[in-house]
Each structure stands twice: as structure tokens, then as C-alpha cells.
Amino acid sequence: MIRLYNTLTRKKEDFQTLEPNLVRMYVCGVTVYNDAHVGHAMSALVFDIIRRYLEYRGYTVKHVMNYTDVDDKIINRAKQLGEDPLKLSQRYVEDYARDMRDLNILPATSYPQVSRTMPLIIQFIEGLIQKEAAYAASNGDVYFSVTGDEDYGKLSGRKLDDMQAGARIEVGEAKAHPMDFALWKAAKPGEISWDSPWGKGRPGWHIECSAMNLAELGEQIDIHGGGNDLIFPHHENEIAQTESYTGKPFARYWVHNGMLQMGGEKMSKSLGNMVSIKEFLQKRDADVMRMLVLSSNYRAPLIFSEETQDAAEKSLERLKSALRPVSVSANGLAAEAAAALVSQADSAKQSFIDAMDDDFNTPLALAALYELVKTINTARDQGATNDQLKPAQETLRELTGVLGLRLQEKQGAGGADRFVELLVEVRSEVRKQKLWQLSDLIRDKLKELGVTIEDSKDGTQWRWS
RNA sequence: GGCGUCGUGGCCAAGUGGUAAGGCAAGGGUCUGCAAAACCCUCAUUCAGGGGUUCGAAUCCCCUCGACGCCUCCA
């Protein structure tokens, strides 16, 4: 039984889907007006890992991720660049998709966009007005009425009375209650807008997700995810809208990832302390980012530093070490030891599943994998043949694959391998003649060129590093 | 000011009542011409601090200190 932490109840709960074997999962995506950063990568990776694991456990996952392509920031940026806002956002939609692909994140089932959901959004707002959960104001805006929603605040644990509305928010003259939020914003002159019963305008931030959810997944969903900075007001307001509209509980499980931290602060567009996904991938492999995310609980803040990145890289090397073949002179394990290897692989797999079942406890799951690594490496040291090692290695491949790790050995530039082979061969001759200085020189120089050489009794192995 | 999450060895981190997993780093060893890799051994009487509950607490309660997030756009 899978258990997962539900922000709504602040408890771990047994995972039970609305429909057997089907998971409806909606994850709040990004506002597309700039390069995505590693914080976005963290969130995307968390839900990619969850999705992969649910699929591994036999579920079909309908995974919806939206793009906010109509928004103040997009409009402002477009104005700066003298570009059409929808063209600008579309460019970044495609850019984001590339980033996701480069991070080895599985494509979502669908990617709704605000600009393409307009009729449904308007219909949704009309429905809310009919139910008197919302009202059209004199200025052309439409607001959701929080006072009419009895359990408003249940996700974030806030009470209307506690919230110091107006302290930092400009209370619009037209709002009946300071915490009422916009479903529809009247267009300012020259702004991109859509026709509506309330005049030209565009949707507020929260309504889009309610509408797209309804369109893509229906009135009720299993998992609603996003960064924990979205809990309030975004997700709180989504619940308010959708439940007022449908009269049914919206998402069964609210899942939120912790923030990625740079030097003690969260990374965000507004703080300007961000590292883009592209910048990251120029320096490190996609697996490194994923390993970083795996190394701590998804709900906890993730420290993004050179030190933690280095550690993640080392951890990957460790996993890879178990996947390497045996040396040529392996004598083979006794049947008993070979059987033990297989059973240890099985128990590692069970530990892995137990860990992941418990709210996707990836650090614990990794611990199970490290144990398997040690088992495999020990067997290799004791003379296991490749055939004997293979089942355990395949288990390791399977489980790291569930986490989305590729564990690829680095490749050399086209055709370079042949020349490395040649050098290694020559060096072996040199070593036979015990010309150690020369052979060490070759080893050092190759190291500088990214080739690691390892000598053993059975000869020399090399790889790109 | 309010709401929430959290504080475990040099670093990352698991552990929610039964006596501290794992990884990295470090030190020693096996192997090696030397390295590297792999393997073996060592590495927190202690879980921010102080009270309390309990036969027993890192785990529950209270207080203090500290960090972070949200309350305004944010993954």
C-alpha cells in the first residue's frame, strides 16, 4: 500500500484512487516568460519521480501540466521586447518542453494552456456567479466571494480573520471583502484581451487551473501537486472555486514539494538569484539534478550548492560502479554464492519498494540501492562471472530506471575511442617493459583529456570520465 | 504580527516511543610497480537548548533559541 503525505490533512494517508488503477494527477506548471530555473526543475523532477513510481506500481497515470501563458508578467515582458505576448509565451512553452526533455522528464499526458481554454474559463466564472459564489463588480472585474465559502482557508490552515488583508494588498475599491480575488480582470487599454459577458478582459491567475483541471481530468482528481509556495493563495483559491462550482471535494491528495535553496534563500525569479536549467546542464549531467532531488525528502527544502552537487555526482559514480563488467579472469562463484546474490537483489528490491511506498522516501530507497551496489561489487571481487552478475545488475538497472536515472557512461567524441584503444594498447606494452614513468605519463595525460585508466591483473580498463 | 515546515556526526540524510540506516568526506588496511576502482575496518553514549510525561524519547507535551516558506507574483 502506497502512503503519501496530504497537505490538506497534514498527515500521511493510504493512497486510494477514485478509479481503480487510474491516477488523475494535475501539477501546476510554470508561467512562461523567462528561462526556467533549477527550482522549476526540482518540482518537475519530484512529480516525474512520483509519476514513474506510480506507473511502476501498476497505475495508469493521467498527468496534466499546465502552462500559464496569459499573465501580467508576460504582458510586461512582451511590452519591453515589443513582442506579441502570446508569441512570447509560446516561445517559452517550447523552451520549457526542451528543458524537460533534457532533464529526462517524461512528457505529461497533456499540456493545457490558458489562452486555449478561454471559453471554458468564462463558462466556469458564469457558473460561479449563478451560484452566487462570485460577483461582477462595477469596474468590469469579477471576484470570488470568500465569505460565501464556509471552509475557505482549509488547505493553508488560515482563517479569514487572521489574514491581514489590506496590510500589503491594495484592496480594490470594487471588492466586497478584501480577501476576495479576481476571476476575471477587465482589460486595460491596449492590453491583450478576450470578450466576455463582463466586457473585454482576461482570467485571473487561479481560475485557469480550476477550468483546465475540469476540462482535462474531470470534477474530481486524485493528486494535485506543485511547489509549497503555491499552497496559498493559489491552491487555496483553486479549491474554493472548484468545490463551489461542482459541490464535490476536489483533489484527494494535495502534494507539495519543498523549495530549492540557494545560499539560504529560495531561488526565484523575483529574487533574481537563479540558475537556469540550461546553465546547469552545461556543467553537469541531468542525472546529477535528479540525484540531488532524490537525496532528500521531496517536501524538505533542497540545498543547491557546489558541495551538494559534487556529492550527487559521486553518488551516481557509486551506482555506476556496480554496473561495470567483471574482469576477464573471473572464475565464477560457487552455486550457493550465486544464489545468495540473486536473493540479496530481491530483498534490495523489496526494501526499495517499501521505502518508495512510504511517501516516496527516496533517500531510504537509495540506501537500499547502495546496499545492492555493495553486494554486486563484492560478488565481482569474489570472482563472479558476467552471467552470474547479470540478474542483480538488471535489478539495479530496473530500480534506478524507476527513479528516472540513466546512469550512462560518458561517451567520447566521434571516433576518439579507437585512438584511446591504441594508446592503452601501447601503454600496456610499455608497462610490460616496466617503463613506469612513461606509462604513468600516458595515464596522467589521458586523465586530463577525460579518460580514466584502471590497471588490474587482467589488464587495463578505461572509460570516459 | 498571523499561519506552516523544520533544527540528527565535517557535509547530505533516514529514522514518530524501545535504545542512532545509508551516501560523501576523513583515517587505517587488502589489492597494485605506483595509482585508480572495488572490498574490509574506524568514525554521533547522542539527535538546537531547557523543562516535563514515561519503565523507556531523536521520536509525545511545554518553553526558549535559530532557520526556512507563505500571508504580494513565485515550482
Coordinates of C-alpha atoms (C1' of nucleotides) in Angstrom, one line a residue, chain A residues 7-8 10 144 146-147 149-163 179 181 231-233 235-241 243, chain B residues 3-4:
Chain A
T7 CA -1.1 18.8 2.8
L8 CA -4.8 19.1 3.3
R10 CA -1.1 17.3 7.3
F144 CA -14.8 35.3 -6.0
V146 CA -14.6 34.2 0.1
T147 CA -17.2 35.0 2.7
D149 CA -17.2 29.8 1.1
E150 CA -17.5 28.2 4.5
D151 CA -14.3 26.3 4.5
Y152 CA -12.1 28.9 2.8
G153 CA -8.6 28.5 4.2
K154 CA -8.7 24.8 4.9
L155 CA -5.7 23.9 2.8
S156 CA -3.3 26.6 4.2
G157 CA -4.8 26.5 7.7
R158 CA -5.7 30.1 7.7
K159 CA -8.8 31.9 8.9
L160 CA -10.1 34.9 7.2
D161 CA -9.9 36.9 10.4
D162 CA -6.2 36.1 10.8
M163 CA -5.3 37.3 7.4
M179 CA -9.7 38.8 0.5
F181 CA -9.8 37.5 -5.5
I231 CA -0.4 26.5 -1.2
F232 CA -1.6 30.0 -0.5
P233 CA -3.2 31.7 -2.2
H235 CA -4.3 26.2 -4.4
E236 CA -6.5 27.5 -1.7
N237 CA -8.3 29.5 -4.3
E238 CA -8.5 26.7 -6.7
I239 CA -10.2 24.5 -4.1
A240 CA -12.6 27.3 -3.3
Q241 CA -13.5 27.8 -7.0
E243 CA -15.7 23.0 -4.9
Chain B
rC3 C1' -0.2 30.6 9.5
rG4 C1' 3.0 26.5 8.4

